[in-house]
Amino acid sequence: MTPLGRKLAAEIEARGPIGVDRYMAECVAAYYAGRDPFGRGGDFTTAPEISQMFGEIIGLWMADLWDRAGRPARVNLVELGPGRGTLMADLLRAARALPAFADAIRVHFVETSPTLRAAQAQRVPAATWHNDLAEVPQGTPLLVIANEFFDALPIRQEVYFDGAWHERRIGIAADNFIYIPKGDPIRETAPARAEYATTLANRIAADGGAALLIDYGYEGPAEGDSLQALAAHAAADPLAAPGEHDLTAHVDFTALAEAARAAGVHVSPLALQGPFLLALGIDARAERLSRSLDPEARHAIAGAMRRLTLPQAMGSLFKVLAFTHKDWPEPAGFGA
């Protein structure tokens, strides 16, 4: 067993099975505490690591929204779960296209992993780090990016039997973690995600600004077990080696939207990542980057764009949602 596995096993033996949400939260915290899981040598690759175009497009999206919102003199630019800092570094490079915007922003990272904080500091040394969104200074408009952040927040699961829904928990048998009860159908809820969306929307309602959420998921409600683990870019057993695998679950964007609306902010229609990036001009950016390059480099840029936008790649699985203050303009990329 892993160190976390031994800790959880002792707790289960002393007090009984634990919820899936508790198990997931413990595993995610342990997993990120001391490793850099990104890229070919890690467990998974995110959009910012695929191409600089992803972060650049988001930077231009934010600069455009800031410009149409009347150019606030100061803006807190916040990234939730910023990985290696790759997205923010690309975003800031694109932001220099509008010098007044680049001058207005102050970068804040919400990150708890010491290992990832060190990687982020190499790419964005001027950032300020926080353990939680609540630590970001108040009273200034926010521009928030959360790319593959909500999928790592814990979920609860319930199993239907004997005419009712019962919480699915995790126990232990013969030194192996098991689901209690087993069975089907399964449904998922995520109170922690809705709570975070509410907190984020409350900040935007109070201080102004917008948040851009990009993740894989669905428009709820939906039934089924979406909890998954990744190790070395391959599927793994979520109950094996606790704390050593990346644990995530699909995001119910309907629940996030409902939480944000209840807090009094405007919520965009849900968009697919592919059409969103194409509407913002990623194809034009790819063409510009490809100028004067050799055929191999041009092929790599075209391949990255296809991976980010095609439906059979990331273009349909990943969704995009925006929260904006009621007095801010409609953000680009969500329809006509």
PDB file of C-alpha atoms in Angstrom, residues 24 44 47 80 126 156 221 235 257 259 261 272 280 287:
ATOM      1  CA  MET A  24     -11.023  11.579  -3.986  1.00  0.00           C
ATOM      2  CA  PHE A  44      -1.368  13.495 -18.682  1.00  0.00           C
ATOM      3  CA  ALA A  47      -4.265  21.954 -23.619  1.00  0.00           C
ATOM      4  CA  LEU A  80      -7.066  28.356 -10.494  1.00  0.00           C
ATOM      5  CA  ALA A 126       5.885  38.201 -10.919  1.00  0.00           C
ATOM      6  CA  ARG A 156     -20.170  12.041  -4.363  1.00  0.00           C
ATOM      7  CA  PRO A 221     -28.196  15.740 -15.051  1.00  0.00           C
ATOM      8  CA  ALA A 235      -6.311   4.449 -17.578  1.00  0.00           C
ATOM      9  CA  ALA A 257     -24.246  27.391 -14.124  1.00  0.00           C
ATOM     10  CA  ALA A 259     -24.866  27.960  -8.745  1.00  0.00           C
ATOM     11  CA  ARG A 261     -26.868  32.342 -11.621  1.00  0.00           C
ATOM     12  CA  LEU A 272     -17.698  23.269 -27.080  1.00  0.00           C
ATOM     13  CA  LEU A 280     -11.737  33.358 -31.461  1.00  0.00           C
ATOM     14  CA  GLU A 287      -1.470  30.255 -39.970  1.00  0.00           C
TER      15      GLU A 287
END
